[in-house]
Short mmCIF file of C-alpha atoms and ligand atoms in Angstrom, two decimals:
data_model
loop_
_atom_site.label_atom_id
_atom_site.label_comp_id
_atom_site.label_asym_id
_atom_site.label_seq_id
_atom_site.Cartn_x
_atom_site.Cartn_y
_atom_site.Cartn_z
CA MET A 813 0.00 0.00 0.00
CA THR A 814 1.40 3.37 -0.96
CA VAL A 815 0.27 6.99 -1.06
CA PRO A 816 1.56 8.80 -4.19
CA LYS A 817 2.45 12.01 -2.39
CA ILE A 818 1.16 14.24 0.39
CA ASP A 819 -0.49 17.38 -1.01
CA ARG A 820 -0.64 19.36 2.18
CA ALA A 821 0.32 19.10 5.85
CA GLU A 822 -1.21 21.15 8.65
CA LEU A 823 -0.25 21.29 12.30
CA ILE A 824 -3.08 22.16 14.65
CA ALA A 825 -2.59 22.77 18.37
CA VAL A 826 -5.69 22.22 20.50
CA SER A 827 -6.57 22.59 24.16
CA LEU A 828 -9.41 20.60 25.68
CA PRO A 829 -10.48 21.33 29.26
CA LEU A 830 -10.42 18.18 31.38
CA LYS A 831 -13.56 17.64 33.47
CA HIS A 832 -11.34 17.06 36.49
CA PRO A 833 -7.61 17.84 36.94
CA PHE A 834 -5.55 14.63 36.61
CA ARG A 835 -2.82 14.30 39.25
CA THR A 836 0.08 11.81 39.22
CA SER A 837 3.26 11.55 41.29
CA ALA A 838 4.93 13.81 38.71
CA GLY A 839 2.45 16.55 37.93
CA VAL A 840 -1.10 17.68 37.29
CA VAL A 841 -2.94 18.23 33.99
CA VAL A 842 -5.85 20.69 33.93
CA ASN A 843 -6.30 21.36 30.22
CA ARG A 844 -5.25 18.66 27.78
CA GLU A 845 -3.21 20.47 25.18
CA SER A 846 -2.39 18.36 22.15
CA LEU A 847 -0.84 18.68 18.70
CA LEU A 848 -2.57 17.30 15.61
CA LEU A 849 -1.29 16.69 12.10
CA ARG A 850 -3.75 16.74 9.20
CA LEU A 851 -2.44 15.30 5.93
CA ARG A 852 -4.29 15.72 2.65
CA CYS A 853 -3.85 13.55 -0.42
CA GLY A 854 -6.16 13.44 -3.45
CA GLY A 855 -9.32 14.54 -1.66
CA LEU A 856 -8.70 12.37 1.40
CA GLU A 857 -7.37 13.42 4.76
CA GLY A 858 -5.73 11.59 7.62
CA PHE A 859 -5.15 12.72 11.20
CA GLY A 860 -2.41 11.93 13.68
CA GLU A 861 -1.98 13.19 17.24
CA CYS A 862 1.10 13.88 19.29
CA THR A 863 0.28 12.90 22.88
CA ALA A 864 3.24 14.59 24.55
CA PHE A 865 2.28 16.94 27.36
CA ALA A 866 3.02 20.65 27.63
CA ILE A 867 5.68 19.93 30.24
CA PRO A 868 8.20 17.03 30.25
CA PHE A 869 6.92 15.16 33.32
CA TYR A 870 6.11 11.85 31.60
CA THR A 871 8.98 11.64 29.10
CA TYR A 872 11.41 14.28 27.84
CA GLU A 873 9.18 15.21 24.90
CA THR A 874 6.87 18.20 25.08
CA LEU A 875 4.36 19.62 22.62
CA GLU A 876 6.86 22.36 21.85
CA THR A 877 9.72 19.97 21.04
CA ALA A 878 7.40 17.74 19.01
CA GLN A 879 6.11 20.66 16.96
CA ARG A 880 9.65 21.80 16.22
CA ILE A 881 10.87 18.32 15.23
CA ALA A 882 7.79 17.72 13.07
CA GLU A 883 7.93 21.12 11.43
CA GLU A 884 11.64 21.27 10.76
CA TYR A 885 12.51 17.64 10.01
CA LEU A 886 9.73 15.05 9.78
CA ILE A 887 7.12 16.87 7.70
CA PRO A 888 9.59 18.33 5.15
CA GLU A 889 10.99 14.79 4.70
CA LEU A 890 7.50 13.38 4.27
CA LEU A 891 6.50 16.06 1.75
CA SER A 892 9.60 15.30 -0.32
CA LEU A 893 8.67 11.60 -0.70
CA ARG A 894 6.85 9.99 -3.61
CA ASN A 895 5.02 6.64 -3.47
CA ILE A 896 5.15 6.63 0.30
CA ASP A 897 5.01 3.38 2.22
CA PHE A 898 5.92 2.81 5.85
CA ASP A 899 9.42 1.54 5.17
CA THR A 900 10.21 4.55 2.99
CA MET A 901 8.87 6.89 5.64
CA ARG A 902 10.72 5.27 8.51
CA ASN A 903 13.96 5.27 6.54
CA ALA A 904 13.46 8.97 5.84
CA PHE A 905 13.08 9.61 9.59
CA ALA A 906 15.99 7.42 10.64
CA ASP A 907 18.41 10.33 10.96
CA VAL A 908 16.18 12.01 13.54
CA GLN A 909 17.21 10.56 16.89
CA GLY A 910 14.52 9.99 19.52
CA HIS A 911 11.32 12.07 19.56
CA PRO A 912 9.03 9.03 19.29
CA MET A 913 5.81 10.95 20.01
CA ALA A 914 6.50 13.38 17.17
CA LYS A 915 7.20 10.42 14.85
CA ALA A 916 4.06 8.58 16.03
CA MET A 917 1.94 11.61 15.12
CA VAL A 918 3.28 11.56 11.55
CA GLU A 919 3.12 7.79 11.15
CA ASN A 920 -0.43 7.62 12.51
CA ALA A 921 -1.62 10.37 10.15
CA VAL A 922 -0.16 8.42 7.23
CA ALA A 923 -1.70 5.17 8.54
CA ASP A 924 -5.14 6.83 8.74
CA LEU A 925 -4.68 8.13 5.19
CA PHE A 926 -3.59 4.69 3.90
CA ALA A 927 -6.60 2.97 5.40
CA ARG A 928 -9.01 5.64 4.14
CA ALA A 929 -7.48 5.39 0.64
CA LYS A 930 -8.04 1.64 0.80
CA GLY A 931 -11.55 2.12 2.19
CA VAL A 932 -10.95 -0.19 5.16
CA PRO A 933 -10.76 0.27 8.94
CA LEU A 934 -7.28 0.73 10.34
CA TYR A 935 -7.27 -2.58 12.23
CA GLU A 936 -7.41 -4.46 8.93
CA CYS A 937 -4.15 -2.79 7.89
CA ILE A 938 -2.31 -3.75 11.09
CA GLY A 939 -3.24 -7.40 11.45
CA GLY A 940 -6.07 -6.96 13.93
CA THR A 941 -9.44 -8.71 14.17
CA LYS A 942 -12.73 -6.95 14.76
CA LYS A 943 -13.82 -7.51 18.34
CA PRO A 944 -15.13 -5.60 21.37
CA ILE A 945 -12.29 -4.01 23.32
CA MET A 946 -11.89 -4.34 27.09
CA SER A 947 -12.04 -1.08 29.03
CA GLY A 948 -9.95 0.22 31.88
CA ILE A 949 -9.80 3.36 33.94
CA ALA A 950 -6.84 5.18 35.49
CA LEU A 951 -7.65 7.26 38.56
CA GLY A 952 -5.30 10.07 39.53
CA LEU A 953 -4.21 10.93 43.06
CA LYS A 954 -7.15 12.37 45.00
CA SER A 955 -7.57 14.84 47.84
CA SER A 956 -9.08 12.17 50.11
CA ILE A 957 -9.66 8.43 50.35
CA ASP A 958 -13.42 9.06 50.26
CA ALA A 959 -13.06 10.87 46.92
CA LEU A 960 -11.02 7.95 45.58
CA ILE A 961 -13.59 5.39 46.78
CA ASP A 962 -16.34 7.44 45.09
CA ASP A 963 -14.42 7.28 41.79
CA VAL A 964 -13.78 3.53 42.12
CA THR A 965 -17.47 2.98 42.88
CA LEU A 966 -18.47 4.83 39.70
CA ALA A 967 -15.95 2.78 37.69
CA VAL A 968 -17.24 -0.50 39.12
CA ASP A 969 -20.84 0.55 38.39
CA LYS A 970 -19.80 1.29 34.79
CA LYS A 971 -18.35 -2.27 34.53
CA TYR A 972 -14.82 -1.17 33.72
CA HIS A 973 -12.74 -4.34 33.40
CA ARG A 974 -9.82 -2.96 35.37
CA VAL A 975 -9.32 -0.09 37.79
CA LYS A 976 -5.87 1.46 38.15
CA ILE A 977 -4.91 4.04 40.73
CA LYS A 978 -1.89 6.31 40.81
CA ILE A 979 0.32 5.94 43.88
CA LYS A 980 3.47 7.61 45.22
CA PRO A 981 5.61 7.15 48.33
CA GLY A 982 3.41 7.92 51.33
CA ALA A 983 0.19 7.55 49.33
CA ASP A 984 -0.03 3.84 48.63
CA LYS A 985 -0.92 1.12 51.15
CA GLU A 986 -3.68 3.10 52.87
CA LEU A 987 -5.39 3.85 49.54
CA ILE A 988 -5.18 0.28 48.28
CA SER A 989 -6.34 -1.14 51.61
CA ALA A 990 -9.42 1.13 51.58
CA ILE A 991 -10.32 0.02 48.05
CA ARG A 992 -9.75 -3.66 48.82
CA ASN A 993 -11.93 -3.46 51.95
CA ARG A 994 -14.77 -2.16 49.83
CA PHE A 995 -14.06 -4.09 46.61
CA PRO A 996 -12.16 -7.29 47.46
CA ASP A 997 -12.51 -8.88 44.02
CA ILE A 998 -12.12 -6.18 41.34
CA ASN A 999 -9.19 -6.20 38.95
CA LEU A 1000 -7.05 -3.55 40.61
CA SER A 1001 -3.60 -2.28 39.71
CA VAL A 1002 -1.39 0.62 40.77
CA ASP A 1003 0.93 2.94 38.86
CA ALA A 1004 3.80 4.77 40.56
CA ASN A 1005 5.27 6.50 37.48
CA GLY A 1006 8.77 5.61 38.70
CA SER A 1007 8.42 7.53 41.98
CA TYR A 1008 9.97 4.93 44.31
CA ASP A 1009 13.64 3.98 44.59
CA ALA A 1010 15.55 1.00 45.87
CA SER A 1011 15.49 2.39 49.43
CA ARG A 1012 11.70 1.98 49.43
CA PHE A 1013 11.52 -1.71 48.48
CA SER A 1014 9.80 -2.50 51.78
CA ALA A 1015 6.93 -0.12 50.97
CA LEU A 1016 6.48 -1.89 47.64
CA ARG A 1017 6.75 -5.34 49.24
CA ASP A 1018 3.94 -4.27 51.59
CA LEU A 1019 1.65 -4.10 48.54
CA ASP A 1020 2.16 -7.77 47.74
CA GLY A 1021 -0.75 -8.96 49.87
CA PHE A 1022 -3.46 -6.96 48.09
CA ASN A 1023 -3.90 -9.27 45.11
CA LEU A 1024 -3.04 -6.49 42.66
CA ASP A 1025 -3.02 -7.33 38.95
CA MET A 1026 0.29 -5.51 38.72
CA ILE A 1027 2.48 -2.72 40.05
CA GLU A 1028 3.24 -0.42 37.14
CA GLN A 1029 6.59 1.35 36.81
CA PRO A 1030 7.48 1.39 40.50
CA LEU A 1031 11.10 2.49 39.96
CA PRO A 1032 12.97 4.94 37.72
CA ARG A 1033 12.77 4.22 34.01
CA ARG A 1034 16.41 3.32 33.38
CA ASP A 1035 16.80 1.07 36.42
CA PHE A 1036 16.08 -2.33 34.89
CA ALA A 1037 18.35 -4.07 37.43
CA ALA A 1038 16.41 -2.72 40.43
CA HIS A 1039 13.11 -3.72 38.81
CA ALA A 1040 14.54 -7.23 38.39
CA ARG A 1041 15.54 -7.37 42.07
CA LEU A 1042 12.08 -6.18 43.10
CA GLN A 1043 10.31 -8.67 40.80
CA LYS A 1044 12.27 -11.52 42.38
CA ALA A 1045 11.18 -10.32 45.85
CA ILE A 1046 7.42 -10.02 45.19
CA ARG A 1047 4.66 -12.18 43.74
CA THR A 1048 2.75 -9.28 42.14
CA PRO A 1049 3.72 -8.83 38.49
CA ILE A 1050 5.69 -5.71 37.67
CA CYS A 1051 4.50 -3.85 34.58
CA LEU A 1052 6.92 -1.56 32.78
CA ASP A 1053 5.68 1.60 31.09
CA GLU A 1054 8.15 4.50 30.86
CA SER A 1055 11.11 2.03 30.76
CA ILE A 1056 10.08 0.57 27.42
CA GLU A 1057 10.79 2.85 24.47
CA CYS A 1058 11.68 0.17 21.94
CA VAL A 1059 11.81 -3.61 21.53
CA GLU A 1060 15.44 -3.64 22.69
CA ASP A 1061 14.32 -2.23 26.06
CA LEU A 1062 11.85 -5.09 26.46
CA LYS A 1063 14.57 -7.60 25.51
CA THR A 1064 16.71 -6.16 28.31
CA ALA A 1065 13.83 -6.33 30.77
CA VAL A 1066 12.97 -9.93 29.82
CA SER A 1067 16.57 -11.09 29.99
CA LEU A 1068 16.88 -9.68 33.53
CA GLY A 1069 13.42 -10.77 34.71
CA ALA A 1070 12.48 -7.13 35.34
CA CYS A 1071 8.78 -7.40 34.43
CA ARG A 1072 5.93 -9.78 33.62
CA VAL A 1073 3.70 -7.23 31.89
CA VAL A 1074 4.27 -4.33 29.50
CA ASN A 1075 2.14 -1.24 28.99
CA ILE A 1076 2.52 -0.31 25.32
CA LYS A 1077 1.64 3.24 24.44
CA GLN A 1078 1.99 3.47 20.69
CA SER A 1079 2.88 7.15 21.00
CA ARG A 1080 5.64 6.60 23.57
CA VAL A 1081 7.35 3.98 21.40
CA GLY A 1082 7.14 5.88 18.09
CA GLY A 1083 3.98 4.64 16.42
CA LEU A 1084 1.94 1.57 15.56
CA HIS A 1085 4.65 -0.47 13.88
CA ARG A 1086 7.10 -0.24 16.75
CA ALA A 1087 4.23 -0.92 19.16
CA ILE A 1088 3.38 -4.10 17.27
CA ALA A 1089 7.03 -5.24 17.25
CA ILE A 1090 7.14 -4.84 21.04
CA ALA A 1091 3.81 -6.64 21.43
CA GLU A 1092 5.00 -9.57 19.30
CA TYR A 1093 8.20 -9.93 21.32
CA ALA A 1094 6.22 -9.74 24.57
CA ARG A 1095 3.82 -12.47 23.50
CA THR A 1096 6.61 -14.74 22.36
CA ASN A 1097 8.20 -14.38 25.77
CA GLY A 1098 5.07 -14.79 27.90
CA ILE A 1099 4.80 -11.13 28.87
CA GLY A 1100 1.27 -9.72 29.31
CA VAL A 1101 0.38 -6.79 27.04
CA TRP A 1102 -2.01 -3.87 27.31
CA SER A 1103 -2.44 -0.44 25.76
CA GLY A 1104 -1.88 2.58 27.95
CA GLY A 1105 -3.51 5.99 27.73
CA MET A 1106 -2.28 9.56 27.67
CA LEU A 1107 -5.51 11.52 28.38
CA GLU A 1108 -5.63 11.74 24.60
CA THR A 1109 -8.27 13.21 22.30
CA GLY A 1110 -10.58 10.94 20.33
CA ILE A 1111 -8.01 10.66 17.54
CA SER A 1112 -5.43 8.71 19.55
CA ARG A 1113 -8.16 7.01 21.59
CA ALA A 1114 -9.38 5.50 18.29
CA VAL A 1115 -5.84 4.49 17.26
CA ASN A 1116 -5.43 2.74 20.62
CA LEU A 1117 -8.68 0.82 20.07
CA HIS A 1118 -7.52 -0.42 16.66
CA LEU A 1119 -4.16 -1.46 18.11
CA GLN A 1120 -5.94 -3.52 20.78
CA THR A 1121 -7.58 -5.67 18.10
CA ARG A 1122 -4.20 -7.43 17.82
CA ASP A 1123 -4.12 -10.79 19.58
CA GLU A 1124 -1.12 -9.84 21.72
CA PHE A 1125 -3.22 -7.35 23.72
CA ASN A 1126 -4.53 -9.82 26.29
CA LEU A 1127 -5.14 -7.52 29.29
CA PRO A 1128 -7.56 -4.60 29.80
CA GLY A 1129 -5.86 -1.31 28.95
CA ASP A 1130 -6.37 2.31 29.92
CA THR A 1131 -9.04 3.06 27.32
CA SER A 1132 -11.97 4.80 29.02
CA GLU A 1133 -15.14 6.49 27.92
CA THR A 1134 -14.61 9.92 26.39
CA THR A 1135 -16.92 11.49 28.98
CA ARG A 1136 -14.65 10.27 31.75
CA TYR A 1137 -12.23 13.04 30.73
CA PHE A 1138 -13.97 15.54 28.47
CA ASP A 1139 -17.30 17.34 28.12
CA GLU A 1140 -16.39 18.02 24.50
CA ASP A 1141 -14.04 16.18 22.18
CA ILE A 1142 -12.86 17.10 18.68
CA VAL A 1143 -14.14 13.88 17.06
CA ASP A 1144 -17.44 12.13 16.47
CA ALA A 1145 -18.43 9.68 17.79
CA PRO A 1146 -17.30 9.44 21.43
CA VAL A 1147 -16.04 6.23 23.03
CA VAL A 1148 -18.77 4.67 25.18
CA LEU A 1149 -18.95 1.49 27.25
CA ASP A 1150 -21.65 -1.08 26.63
CA GLU A 1151 -23.55 -2.72 29.50
CA ASP A 1152 -20.74 -5.23 29.98
CA GLY A 1153 -18.00 -2.60 29.98
CA PHE A 1154 -16.77 -3.31 26.44
CA ILE A 1155 -16.00 -0.72 23.77
CA GLN A 1156 -17.15 -1.29 20.21
CA LEU A 1157 -14.72 -0.34 17.46
CA PRO A 1158 -15.65 2.81 15.57
CA GLU A 1159 -17.20 2.05 12.19
CA GLY A 1160 -15.83 3.37 8.94
CA PRO A 1161 -12.50 3.59 7.11
CA GLY A 1162 -9.25 4.72 8.69
CA ILE A 1163 -9.35 5.37 12.41
CA GLY A 1164 -13.16 5.32 12.07
CA VAL A 1165 -13.89 8.62 13.80
CA ASP A 1166 -14.19 11.97 12.07
CA VAL A 1167 -12.89 15.29 13.27
CA ASN A 1168 -15.75 17.69 13.96
CA PRO A 1169 -14.80 20.99 12.26
CA ASP A 1170 -16.80 23.11 14.71
CA MET A 1171 -15.19 21.49 17.75
CA LEU A 1172 -11.76 21.73 16.13
CA ALA A 1173 -12.23 25.46 15.47
CA LYS A 1174 -13.55 26.01 18.98
CA HIS A 1175 -10.60 24.33 20.71
CA SER A 1176 -7.74 25.29 18.36
CA LEU A 1177 -4.85 27.40 19.60
CA LEU A 1178 -2.77 27.36 16.41
CA HIS A 1179 -3.26 26.26 12.82
CA LYS A 1180 -0.25 26.20 10.57
CA ILE A 1181 0.37 24.93 7.05
CA VAL A 1182 3.84 23.37 6.92
MG1 MG B 1479 1.92 4.36 33.57
#
């Protein structure tokens, strides 16, 4: 599958107010600012989203760095190509080191365009199978345990397949214990965003008796050895998120025994194809796989749904209903849960959702033809 050439590329910065501020061990997000790329080719258009944040609290990338890398390097390279396929595009980007979220935005826009040109849903182009997708919800740090329990109760009522809470040193055991007292049997996991260190192993070992599905990224991203030591000391599976930027990182983790689960965010690893390579390696090596979230708009939320049609994605991810985060989104239709907590894939070619021009205009901060 190729696209003859890209006629036009536009970068669009948007800001969507979150219904509730989202707090992690590393920072708080009030408005979800995001960067979109719209590509046009022969009457069709494809969208990609960069899910970096405005500040570098999750990874080093920010919306500002991604815009600069896309504008100065990736998009000019893309516009210079003819008969574009993924290999050609990735080779053209090979001299740009790092910046996976900027690259994912470009690759995903091209993938949407490819699938729309072919008239098929994206999952058909990436080896997926149409099926309902399991849901999951990530709850940020709250002002009180009562507020957290209220949020968990709502999630359980909605039939989310997995509830994840953010933790940090000093805000862990008490929260989990309160949830377990109320909900002894739900699929529950915790995410520390790397906020513990080796001196706090005992606090992490204390979580081993709560029957958690996993402890996500307890330790700093580069410390594979400490994750391996911790995994040997606890029964609860460790899930790596920020540590895994490429398949080589997962090979390191597997060889050391540093995790039993991986959270694959296609944006963090540089797009769908690298995400699939990591998922395939994980499955071959008995590592559980799920798709993480980035408080993204409906564009990336749809991409994540298509990715989860791949067989390797065997655990509930972070994909929630749109209304969990936003009163208004820039795409139609929103993600909703059915009565059993599943999400149906969006119908239609490409990513299957369409950008609503009125909502895009309302929430745009910048619109630039590159
Ligand atoms: Mg995480």
